[in-house]
């Protein structure tokens, strides 16, 4: 009996070695990874540049100092993030929920500075923002919230891709200070915001002087073929919370701000002991530099298209959604069992929202490996759909 707290329904597989997009379990069985630890392992496993950079960091003896001192590697990391986001200031933390907590605090403080005593934030149905009290309150899932009431107040929920709903809130609620959106909902089932909708939202934010907060914890950092989803829509948000893929496996979170959110946080407003430490920052800088050096944005777009175009379609498959290497296949019925069947077939995938097969491979996946994902996936889905016919 394990003493690990029982908060996850785990598969009975332990990966103990990795190279590229491949993993090996304790028995030596080899798996093709189309999930990247849920969009975390940007550079796959054992990337030589990351191994070298982390080995040098280890050899320096300095893994952590403190935010009481200057941290040159943190300054380098913030420069990188400012450059790729187009924004100005970065607060470093360790996870997605922390990045989102920072974003929520920025929005509230921004509201207070504008004389709004009880600032409200517009959030989306089916969104996932994390499991702290504020972020689970912002999350659009009763399953995530149930049992943890009272929820944090100050969130107004609307459906995704519905501008009229946002306009109505704008008309009736003068406390709104921000829109908080995952432009592609990950946990919610790979639900993609229309680019027109994002541009419309941005316009409403401009008109009302609201912050546009783009939670790109899961969809950001190159996965969609551009660094960030808002870049597909062609505008700059005010706040961009990031985590997951930033450190290719080393825990890193960041809340990047610009526009109206610039300068809202002042000394003493926020903090994190570990946030931005030299170990994490080394992983972040190496990840961003390697994405650039190896052309991984274009690779994500190319390999993503191969996978998206090649997944099975037909009866029983409701829709194929996504951008780049963030792909969802919605089936007409719950398909959680496919995760185990895929493992048996040497393929790592995930099922989210009960009936959406989710694939988010490392950005280094080659075209040939993308085709291998399809070769392994197709018979599984076929078998699953045929079983229904037989039943
Ligand atoms: C869009 C989004 N935001 C926030 C989070 C929370 O991140 P973390 O689990 O690192 O707290 C997640 C995690 O799945 C996410 O997908």
XYZ file of C-alpha atoms and ligand atoms in Angstrom:
407
model
C 0.000 0.000 0.000
C 1.547 3.267 -1.150
C 1.720 6.248 1.161
C 1.291 8.578 -1.813
C -1.996 10.424 -1.304
C -4.726 9.019 -3.476
C -5.520 12.080 -5.596
C -4.890 10.545 -9.036
C -6.284 7.456 -10.749
C -2.891 6.233 -11.926
C -2.113 3.741 -14.670
C 0.041 0.827 -13.461
C 3.068 1.878 -15.528
C 6.256 3.627 -14.395
C 8.536 5.229 -16.960
C 12.145 5.014 -15.874
C 14.107 6.089 -18.943
C 13.555 8.420 -21.879
C 15.223 9.535 -25.071
C 13.734 11.859 -27.685
C 10.008 11.075 -27.869
C 10.496 7.572 -26.472
C 9.988 6.213 -22.964
C 10.860 2.872 -21.367
C 9.076 1.282 -18.427
C 10.560 -0.825 -15.618
C 10.256 -3.987 -17.674
C 12.128 -2.419 -20.610
C 9.036 -1.961 -22.791
C 9.289 0.996 -25.175
C 6.546 3.622 -25.666
C 6.007 6.445 -28.149
C 5.070 9.548 -26.154
C 2.272 11.653 -27.624
C 1.522 13.464 -24.363
C 4.809 14.949 -23.068
C 3.743 14.669 -19.424
C 0.693 16.835 -20.308
C 2.461 19.425 -22.459
C 5.483 19.669 -20.166
C 8.362 17.883 -21.881
C 8.813 20.400 -24.684
C 12.228 19.049 -25.671
C 11.282 15.428 -25.085
C 13.600 13.306 -22.969
C 17.351 13.558 -22.502
C 17.825 16.477 -24.883
C 21.612 16.970 -25.054
C 21.405 20.780 -24.721
C 19.212 20.597 -21.643
C 21.335 17.841 -20.110
C 24.481 19.905 -20.634
C 22.979 23.142 -19.282
C 21.571 21.420 -16.188
C 24.833 19.562 -15.595
C 26.710 22.881 -15.695
C 24.193 24.435 -13.324
C 24.677 21.512 -10.935
C 28.442 21.815 -11.221
C 28.276 25.518 -10.268
C 26.871 24.441 -6.893
C 24.199 27.157 -7.092
C 20.707 25.724 -7.578
C 18.964 28.295 -5.432
C 19.891 31.616 -3.904
C 16.875 33.810 -3.125
C 14.922 36.644 -4.644
C 16.611 38.762 -1.982
C 19.584 38.841 -4.365
C 20.021 39.521 -8.051
C 19.734 36.363 -10.143
C 21.422 36.874 -13.536
C 19.848 33.761 -15.034
C 16.404 35.084 -14.007
C 17.147 38.361 -15.776
C 18.133 36.402 -18.904
C 14.935 34.344 -18.666
C 12.764 37.457 -18.289
C 14.451 38.990 -21.355
C 13.648 35.841 -23.346
C 10.008 35.863 -22.229
C 9.602 39.589 -22.896
C 10.966 39.046 -26.390
C 8.741 36.108 -27.339
C 5.550 37.414 -25.670
C 5.926 41.052 -26.754
C 5.199 42.082 -23.143
C 7.285 43.799 -20.468
C 7.563 42.302 -16.987
C 7.777 38.743 -15.669
C 6.932 37.357 -12.239
C 8.410 33.878 -11.799
C 6.768 31.077 -9.849
C 6.640 27.285 -10.005
C 3.378 26.136 -11.546
C 0.377 27.049 -13.636
C -1.938 27.759 -10.755
C 0.623 30.114 -9.247
C 0.957 31.960 -12.549
C -2.835 32.286 -12.608
C -3.031 33.392 -8.973
C -0.579 36.149 -9.851
C -2.751 37.094 -12.844
C -5.898 37.239 -10.696
C -4.100 39.395 -8.122
C -2.836 41.727 -10.866
C -6.415 42.085 -12.171
C -7.822 42.813 -8.720
C -5.122 45.350 -7.920
C -5.646 46.962 -11.319
C -9.349 47.269 -10.432
C -8.651 48.772 -7.031
C -6.359 51.329 -8.622
C -9.295 52.330 -10.833
C -11.544 52.771 -7.784
C -13.405 49.461 -8.115
C -13.733 48.027 -4.608
C -15.037 44.588 -5.665
C -13.377 43.800 -9.003
C -14.913 41.013 -11.095
C -13.247 38.865 -13.755
C -15.031 37.256 -16.708
C -14.158 33.544 -17.027
C -15.273 30.808 -19.424
C -17.371 27.674 -19.075
C -15.250 24.483 -19.242
C -12.039 26.413 -18.550
C -9.370 24.967 -16.269
C -7.095 27.341 -14.388
C -5.789 25.239 -11.477
C -6.707 23.863 -8.080
C -5.901 26.591 -5.564
C -9.002 28.211 -4.099
C -8.942 31.221 -6.436
C -8.043 29.243 -9.550
C -10.579 26.471 -8.918
C -13.171 29.195 -8.441
C -12.194 30.601 -11.841
C -12.345 27.091 -13.338
C -15.551 26.216 -15.198
C -16.013 22.724 -13.822
C -18.270 21.776 -10.921
C -16.269 18.566 -10.501
C -13.138 20.586 -9.673
C -15.040 22.881 -7.292
C -17.325 20.446 -5.465
C -16.437 20.002 -1.808
C -14.298 23.109 -1.609
C -16.961 25.754 -1.165
C -17.159 28.578 -0.261
C -15.621 29.570 -3.556
C -13.648 32.748 -4.043
C -16.036 35.392 -5.330
C -15.517 37.862 -8.138
C -15.822 35.608 -11.192
C -18.555 35.935 -13.829
C -18.872 32.949 -16.158
C -19.834 32.998 -19.834
C -19.738 30.378 -22.619
C -16.639 30.235 -24.842
C -16.913 31.723 -28.343
C -19.966 33.833 -27.427
C -19.238 37.553 -27.734
C -22.836 38.562 -27.034
C -22.617 36.999 -23.588
C -19.556 39.151 -22.856
C -21.253 42.271 -24.224
C -24.210 41.677 -21.915
C -21.945 41.387 -18.890
C -20.164 44.586 -19.972
C -23.479 46.391 -20.053
C -24.728 45.256 -16.661
C -21.669 44.758 -14.495
C -19.520 47.815 -13.929
C -17.167 45.903 -11.616
C -15.573 43.896 -14.413
C -11.832 44.538 -14.746
C -10.592 41.647 -16.890
C -11.352 38.751 -19.211
C -9.535 35.562 -18.241
C -9.459 32.940 -21.001
C -7.629 29.782 -22.057
C -7.602 30.449 -25.796
C -7.485 26.690 -26.361
C -9.062 24.860 -23.448
C -6.909 21.845 -22.619
C -8.552 19.981 -19.745
C -11.981 21.028 -21.033
C -11.513 18.973 -24.212
C -9.276 20.916 -26.669
C -11.905 23.583 -27.270
C -10.477 26.152 -29.649
C -11.466 29.831 -29.500
C -12.237 31.219 -32.943
C -9.622 33.836 -33.848
C -12.433 36.269 -34.725
C -13.842 35.730 -31.257
C -10.478 36.451 -29.617
C -10.152 39.652 -31.634
C -13.707 40.654 -30.661
C -12.918 39.985 -27.001
C -9.808 42.113 -27.251
C -11.886 44.943 -28.729
C -14.366 44.764 -25.857
C -11.436 44.794 -23.402
C -10.021 47.888 -25.095
C -13.348 49.685 -25.088
C -13.902 49.006 -21.391
C -10.276 49.242 -20.275
C -10.329 45.645 -19.072
C -7.244 43.455 -18.913
C -7.036 40.603 -21.419
C -5.541 37.606 -19.587
C -4.514 34.741 -21.871
C -3.902 31.568 -19.835
C -1.399 29.826 -22.102
C -0.164 27.406 -19.448
C -1.109 24.440 -21.636
C -1.484 25.830 -25.167
C 1.469 28.263 -25.127
C 5.186 28.106 -25.747
C 5.226 26.978 -29.350
C 2.810 24.079 -29.249
C 0.399 25.637 -31.767
C 3.103 26.622 -34.256
C 3.518 30.139 -32.868
C 4.884 30.969 -29.453
C 1.400 31.894 -28.190
C -2.172 31.468 -29.399
C -2.910 35.204 -29.227
C -0.222 35.666 -31.874
C -2.414 33.733 -34.314
C -5.098 36.356 -33.650
C -2.628 39.223 -34.063
C -2.848 41.280 -30.880
C -1.156 41.621 -27.496
C -2.901 40.632 -24.270
C -2.080 42.370 -20.966
C -1.305 39.266 -18.902
C -0.014 35.830 -19.976
C 0.270 33.118 -17.308
C 2.655 30.318 -18.334
C 4.043 27.081 -16.848
C 4.067 23.426 -18.023
C 6.401 23.445 -21.059
C 8.595 26.359 -19.923
C 11.245 24.219 -18.276
C 10.948 20.965 -20.285
C 10.296 19.060 -17.071
C 11.833 21.357 -14.462
C 8.947 23.075 -12.617
C 8.670 26.714 -13.734
C 5.776 29.145 -13.857
C 5.681 32.723 -15.059
C 3.158 35.531 -15.160
C 4.115 37.916 -17.958
C 2.487 41.350 -18.046
C 2.439 44.361 -20.336
C -0.021 46.962 -21.604
C -2.434 48.077 -18.892
C -1.039 45.551 -16.423
C 2.490 46.897 -16.553
C 3.621 48.360 -13.263
C 0.561 47.169 -11.309
C 2.647 44.991 -8.967
C 5.054 46.940 -6.810
C 7.649 45.713 -4.280
C 5.873 43.749 -1.564
C 2.757 42.937 -3.595
C 3.702 39.369 -4.449
C 6.443 36.815 -3.936
C 7.662 33.241 -4.151
C 10.568 31.577 -2.359
C 11.515 29.245 -5.194
C 10.207 31.398 -8.049
C 12.868 32.156 -10.650
C 15.693 30.254 -9.009
C 18.848 29.533 -11.011
C 17.980 25.850 -11.597
C 14.534 26.612 -13.019
C 15.792 29.585 -15.025
C 18.531 27.505 -16.635
C 15.879 25.072 -17.837
C 13.699 27.909 -19.115
C 16.458 29.731 -21.016
C 17.681 26.476 -22.560
C 14.160 25.465 -23.564
C 13.435 28.770 -25.320
C 16.850 28.910 -27.002
C 16.527 25.324 -28.221
C 13.023 25.917 -29.618
C 14.535 28.768 -31.653
C 17.728 26.997 -32.680
C 15.935 23.864 -33.821
C 12.981 25.541 -35.537
C 10.492 23.795 -33.281
C 7.607 26.221 -33.915
C 7.559 25.281 -37.588
C 8.052 21.639 -36.615
C 5.039 21.744 -34.271
C 2.889 23.174 -37.055
C 4.114 20.602 -39.604
C 3.957 17.466 -37.477
C 0.706 18.655 -35.892
C -0.870 18.908 -39.316
C 0.268 15.406 -40.225
C -1.296 13.991 -37.072
C -4.482 16.074 -37.280
C -5.036 15.238 -40.935
C -4.264 11.566 -40.417
C -6.375 10.658 -37.384
C -9.307 8.372 -38.143
C -12.596 10.058 -38.970
C -16.081 8.731 -39.452
C -19.006 7.439 -37.473
C -18.430 7.555 -33.740
C -15.870 10.362 -34.037
C -17.681 13.624 -33.391
C -14.903 16.084 -34.150
C -11.148 16.537 -34.518
C -9.932 19.799 -32.996
C -6.750 21.655 -32.192
C -3.793 23.569 -33.537
C -0.255 22.343 -34.110
C 0.739 19.715 -31.574
C -2.346 20.228 -29.391
C -4.884 17.801 -30.766
C -8.216 16.485 -29.551
C -10.421 13.779 -31.060
C -13.879 13.808 -29.615
C -15.642 10.452 -29.663
C -19.390 10.018 -29.364
C -19.065 8.195 -26.040
C -16.708 8.052 -23.044
C -13.426 6.407 -23.976
C -11.229 6.468 -20.852
C -10.280 2.810 -21.414
C -8.343 3.843 -24.529
C -5.516 5.197 -22.364
C -4.739 1.721 -21.034
C -5.210 0.093 -24.431
C -2.815 2.625 -25.970
C -0.219 1.831 -23.302
C -0.550 -1.842 -24.163
C 0.114 -0.852 -27.792
C 3.176 1.221 -26.800
C 1.574 4.652 -27.180
C 1.162 7.345 -24.518
C -2.003 9.445 -24.908
C -4.599 10.860 -22.571
C -8.373 11.195 -22.497
C -9.873 14.384 -21.130
C -13.469 15.538 -20.615
C -14.275 11.761 -20.660
C -14.581 11.428 -24.434
C -11.750 13.470 -25.963
C -8.509 11.727 -26.923
C -5.803 14.307 -26.222
C -2.388 14.350 -27.874
C 0.313 16.901 -27.027
C 3.642 15.377 -28.039
C 7.057 16.915 -27.374
C 7.785 19.677 -29.902
C 10.794 17.701 -31.167
C 8.615 14.931 -32.636
C 9.646 14.187 -36.227
C 7.264 13.698 -39.138
C 8.087 9.974 -39.200
C 7.317 9.712 -35.478
C 4.074 11.636 -36.075
C 3.099 8.981 -38.617
C 3.959 6.274 -36.104
C 1.549 7.885 -33.642
C -1.156 7.516 -36.296
C -0.201 3.906 -37.049
C -0.545 2.995 -33.382
C -3.658 5.073 -32.737
C -5.816 4.096 -35.724
C -6.338 0.396 -34.864
C -7.120 1.299 -31.251
C -9.832 3.773 -32.204
C -11.141 1.388 -34.853
C -11.360 -1.430 -32.332
C -13.070 0.815 -29.803
C -15.690 1.970 -32.304
C -16.301 -1.559 -33.641
C -16.874 -2.851 -30.127
C -19.815 -0.507 -29.856
C -21.299 -1.921 -33.054
C -20.860 -5.430 -31.681
C -22.404 -4.511 -28.298
C -4.655 26.094 -18.877
C -4.152 25.664 -17.545
N -3.999 26.589 -16.582
C -3.529 26.238 -15.372
C -3.198 24.944 -15.062
C -2.675 24.600 -13.708
O -1.337 24.302 -13.776
P -0.590 23.521 -12.577
O -1.119 22.132 -12.582
O 0.848 23.623 -12.943
O -0.922 24.258 -11.332
C -3.343 23.960 -16.041
C -3.015 22.552 -15.740
O -3.453 21.642 -16.377
C -3.824 24.329 -17.310
O -3.996 23.423 -18.276
